Amino acid sequence: MDVKEVERNIEVAVNLLKALSNEKRLMIICALYKHERSVGELEAIVDLSQSALSQHLARLRKDGLVDTRRDAQTIYYSLNDCATKSILHTLYDIYGDASPLSSSSS
């Protein structure tokens, strides 16, 4: 690997870690770890106003961490980034799945 490629990889890693460093965004990502969820479901889980949630989701979309799917009036979000899934898997291994999301259905 040349220096330029290492620098690009570091930049990608830094952006991912910045996105995950916000407590609410990490909670959103955890909610999407195993399940696709609607905006309404995420709003209830993360305990944010729809406006604040939309801003966090926009950041996660911009960073390429989530995908969206529309079904009539409902927008669903899903986690699409393998690196993010790997990091979450590691966090669950270290800290356990003590998240309130582990008992959530769908």
mmCIF file with all atom_site columns, C-alpha atoms in Angstrom, residues 2-75:
data_model
loop_
_atom_site.group_PDB
_atom_site.id
_atom_site.type_symbol
_atom_site.label_atom_id
_atom_site.label_alt_id
_atom_site.label_comp_id
_atom_site.label_asym_id
_atom_site.label_entity_id
_atom_site.label_seq_id
_atom_site.pdbx_PDB_ins_code
_atom_site.Cartn_x
_atom_site.Cartn_y
_atom_site.Cartn_z
_atom_site.occupancy
_atom_site.B_iso_or_equiv
_atom_site.pdbx_formal_charge
_atom_site.auth_seq_id
_atom_site.auth_comp_id
_atom_site.auth_asym_id
_atom_site.auth_atom_id
_atom_site.pdbx_PDB_model_num
ATOM 1  C CA . ASP A 1 2  ? 1.409   3.401  -0.906 1.00 0.00 ? 2  ASP A CA 1
ATOM 2  C CA . VAL A 1 3  ? 1.301   6.489  1.307  1.00 0.00 ? 3  VAL A CA 1
ATOM 3  C CA . LYS A 1 4  ? -1.568  8.096  -0.636 1.00 0.00 ? 4  LYS A CA 1
ATOM 4  C CA . GLU A 1 5  ? -3.727  4.997  -0.204 1.00 0.00 ? 5  GLU A CA 1
ATOM 5  C CA . VAL A 1 6  ? -2.937  4.870  3.520  1.00 0.00 ? 6  VAL A CA 1
ATOM 6  C CA . GLU A 1 7  ? -3.897  8.544  3.827  1.00 0.00 ? 7  GLU A CA 1
ATOM 7  C CA . ARG A 1 8  ? -7.213  7.909  2.016  1.00 0.00 ? 8  ARG A CA 1
ATOM 8  C CA . ASN A 1 9  ? -7.972  4.945  4.271  1.00 0.00 ? 9  ASN A CA 1
ATOM 9  C CA . ILE A 1 10 ? -7.178  6.997  7.358  1.00 0.00 ? 10 ILE A CA 1
ATOM 10 C CA . GLU A 1 11 ? -9.480  9.769  6.151  1.00 0.00 ? 11 GLU A CA 1
ATOM 11 C CA . VAL A 1 12 ? -12.313 7.268  5.644  1.00 0.00 ? 12 VAL A CA 1
ATOM 12 C CA . ALA A 1 13 ? -11.703 5.787  9.109  1.00 0.00 ? 13 ALA A CA 1
ATOM 13 C CA . VAL A 1 14 ? -11.644 9.223  10.743 1.00 0.00 ? 14 VAL A CA 1
ATOM 14 C CA . ASN A 1 15 ? -14.940 10.182 9.080  1.00 0.00 ? 15 ASN A CA 1
ATOM 15 C CA . LEU A 1 16 ? -16.550 6.923  10.219 1.00 0.00 ? 16 LEU A CA 1
ATOM 16 C CA . LEU A 1 17 ? -15.346 7.380  13.788 1.00 0.00 ? 17 LEU A CA 1
ATOM 17 C CA . LYS A 1 18 ? -16.541 11.005 13.802 1.00 0.00 ? 18 LYS A CA 1
ATOM 18 C CA . ALA A 1 19 ? -19.991 9.876  12.680 1.00 0.00 ? 19 ALA A CA 1
ATOM 19 C CA . LEU A 1 20 ? -20.085 7.243  15.438 1.00 0.00 ? 20 LEU A CA 1
ATOM 20 C CA . SER A 1 21 ? -18.691 9.588  18.103 1.00 0.00 ? 21 SER A CA 1
ATOM 21 C CA . ASN A 1 22 ? -22.063 11.293 18.569 1.00 0.00 ? 22 ASN A CA 1
ATOM 22 C CA . GLU A 1 23 ? -24.205 9.458  21.131 1.00 0.00 ? 23 GLU A CA 1
ATOM 23 C CA . LYS A 1 24 ? -27.450 9.908  19.187 1.00 0.00 ? 24 LYS A CA 1
ATOM 24 C CA . ARG A 1 25 ? -25.922 8.801  15.867 1.00 0.00 ? 25 ARG A CA 1
ATOM 25 C CA . LEU A 1 26 ? -24.406 5.755  17.559 1.00 0.00 ? 26 LEU A CA 1
ATOM 26 C CA . MET A 1 27 ? -27.834 4.952  19.006 1.00 0.00 ? 27 MET A CA 1
ATOM 27 C CA . ILE A 1 28 ? -29.360 5.243  15.508 1.00 0.00 ? 28 ILE A CA 1
ATOM 28 C CA . ILE A 1 29 ? -26.681 2.954  14.082 1.00 0.00 ? 29 ILE A CA 1
ATOM 29 C CA . CYS A 1 30 ? -27.260 0.441  16.895 1.00 0.00 ? 30 CYS A CA 1
ATOM 30 C CA . ALA A 1 31 ? -30.992 0.509  16.153 1.00 0.00 ? 31 ALA A CA 1
ATOM 31 C CA . LEU A 1 32 ? -30.222 -0.327 12.523 1.00 0.00 ? 32 LEU A CA 1
ATOM 32 C CA . TYR A 1 33 ? -27.625 -3.029 13.267 1.00 0.00 ? 33 TYR A CA 1
ATOM 33 C CA . LYS A 1 34 ? -29.997 -5.949 12.764 1.00 0.00 ? 34 LYS A CA 1
ATOM 34 C CA . HIS A 1 35 ? -33.183 -4.360 11.429 1.00 0.00 ? 35 HIS A CA 1
ATOM 35 C CA . GLU A 1 36 ? -34.383 -1.865 8.884  1.00 0.00 ? 36 GLU A CA 1
ATOM 36 C CA . ARG A 1 37 ? -36.453 0.785  10.680 1.00 0.00 ? 37 ARG A CA 1
ATOM 37 C CA . SER A 1 38 ? -38.837 3.563  9.759  1.00 0.00 ? 38 SER A CA 1
ATOM 38 C CA . VAL A 1 39 ? -38.231 7.165  10.768 1.00 0.00 ? 39 VAL A CA 1
ATOM 39 C CA . GLY A 1 40 ? -41.080 6.861  13.288 1.00 0.00 ? 40 GLY A CA 1
ATOM 40 C CA . GLU A 1 41 ? -39.495 3.793  14.890 1.00 0.00 ? 41 GLU A CA 1
ATOM 41 C CA . LEU A 1 42 ? -36.126 5.529  15.089 1.00 0.00 ? 42 LEU A CA 1
ATOM 42 C CA . GLU A 1 43 ? -37.736 8.636  16.573 1.00 0.00 ? 43 GLU A CA 1
ATOM 43 C CA . ALA A 1 44 ? -39.198 6.557  19.427 1.00 0.00 ? 44 ALA A CA 1
ATOM 44 C CA . ILE A 1 45 ? -35.984 4.590  20.044 1.00 0.00 ? 45 ILE A CA 1
ATOM 45 C CA . VAL A 1 46 ? -33.558 7.500  19.984 1.00 0.00 ? 46 VAL A CA 1
ATOM 46 C CA . ASP A 1 47 ? -35.868 9.980  21.743 1.00 0.00 ? 47 ASP A CA 1
ATOM 47 C CA . LEU A 1 48 ? -35.223 12.890 19.390 1.00 0.00 ? 48 LEU A CA 1
ATOM 48 C CA . SER A 1 49 ? -37.528 15.313 17.664 1.00 0.00 ? 49 SER A CA 1
ATOM 49 C CA . GLN A 1 50 ? -38.162 14.473 14.037 1.00 0.00 ? 50 GLN A CA 1
ATOM 50 C CA . SER A 1 51 ? -36.160 17.548 13.019 1.00 0.00 ? 51 SER A CA 1
ATOM 51 C CA . ALA A 1 52 ? -33.087 16.565 15.051 1.00 0.00 ? 52 ALA A CA 1
ATOM 52 C CA . LEU A 1 53 ? -33.367 12.940 13.926 1.00 0.00 ? 53 LEU A CA 1
ATOM 53 C CA . SER A 1 54 ? -33.545 14.055 10.290 1.00 0.00 ? 54 SER A CA 1
ATOM 54 C CA . GLN A 1 55 ? -30.316 16.022 10.702 1.00 0.00 ? 55 GLN A CA 1
ATOM 55 C CA . HIS A 1 56 ? -28.513 12.993 12.136 1.00 0.00 ? 56 HIS A CA 1
ATOM 56 C CA . LEU A 1 57 ? -29.901 10.713 9.416  1.00 0.00 ? 57 LEU A CA 1
ATOM 57 C CA . ALA A 1 58 ? -28.796 13.206 6.752  1.00 0.00 ? 58 ALA A CA 1
ATOM 58 C CA . ARG A 1 59 ? -25.262 13.084 8.173  1.00 0.00 ? 59 ARG A CA 1
ATOM 59 C CA . LEU A 1 60 ? -25.282 9.275  8.153  1.00 0.00 ? 60 LEU A CA 1
ATOM 60 C CA . ARG A 1 61 ? -26.572 9.254  4.557  1.00 0.00 ? 61 ARG A CA 1
ATOM 61 C CA . LYS A 1 62 ? -23.918 11.769 3.500  1.00 0.00 ? 62 LYS A CA 1
ATOM 62 C CA . ASP A 1 63 ? -21.240 9.590  5.075  1.00 0.00 ? 63 ASP A CA 1
ATOM 63 C CA . GLY A 1 64 ? -22.612 6.563  3.206  1.00 0.00 ? 64 GLY A CA 1
ATOM 64 C CA . LEU A 1 65 ? -23.447 4.590  6.349  1.00 0.00 ? 65 LEU A CA 1
ATOM 65 C CA . VAL A 1 66 ? -27.175 4.140  5.749  1.00 0.00 ? 66 VAL A CA 1
ATOM 66 C CA . ASP A 1 67 ? -29.510 3.474  2.832  1.00 0.00 ? 67 ASP A CA 1
ATOM 67 C CA . THR A 1 68 ? -33.122 4.496  2.463  1.00 0.00 ? 68 THR A CA 1
ATOM 68 C CA . ARG A 1 69 ? -36.161 2.833  0.995  1.00 0.00 ? 69 ARG A CA 1
ATOM 69 C CA . ARG A 1 70 ? -39.574 4.393  0.503  1.00 0.00 ? 70 ARG A CA 1
ATOM 70 C CA . ASP A 1 71 ? -42.809 2.448  0.892  1.00 0.00 ? 71 ASP A CA 1
ATOM 71 C CA . ALA A 1 72 ? -45.732 4.786  0.150  1.00 0.00 ? 72 ALA A CA 1
ATOM 72 C CA . GLN A 1 73 ? -45.393 7.589  2.747  1.00 0.00 ? 73 GLN A CA 1
ATOM 73 C CA . THR A 1 74 ? -42.901 5.761  4.970  1.00 0.00 ? 74 THR A CA 1
ATOM 74 C CA . ILE A 1 75 ? -39.129 5.996  4.640  1.00 0.00 ? 75 ILE A CA 1
#
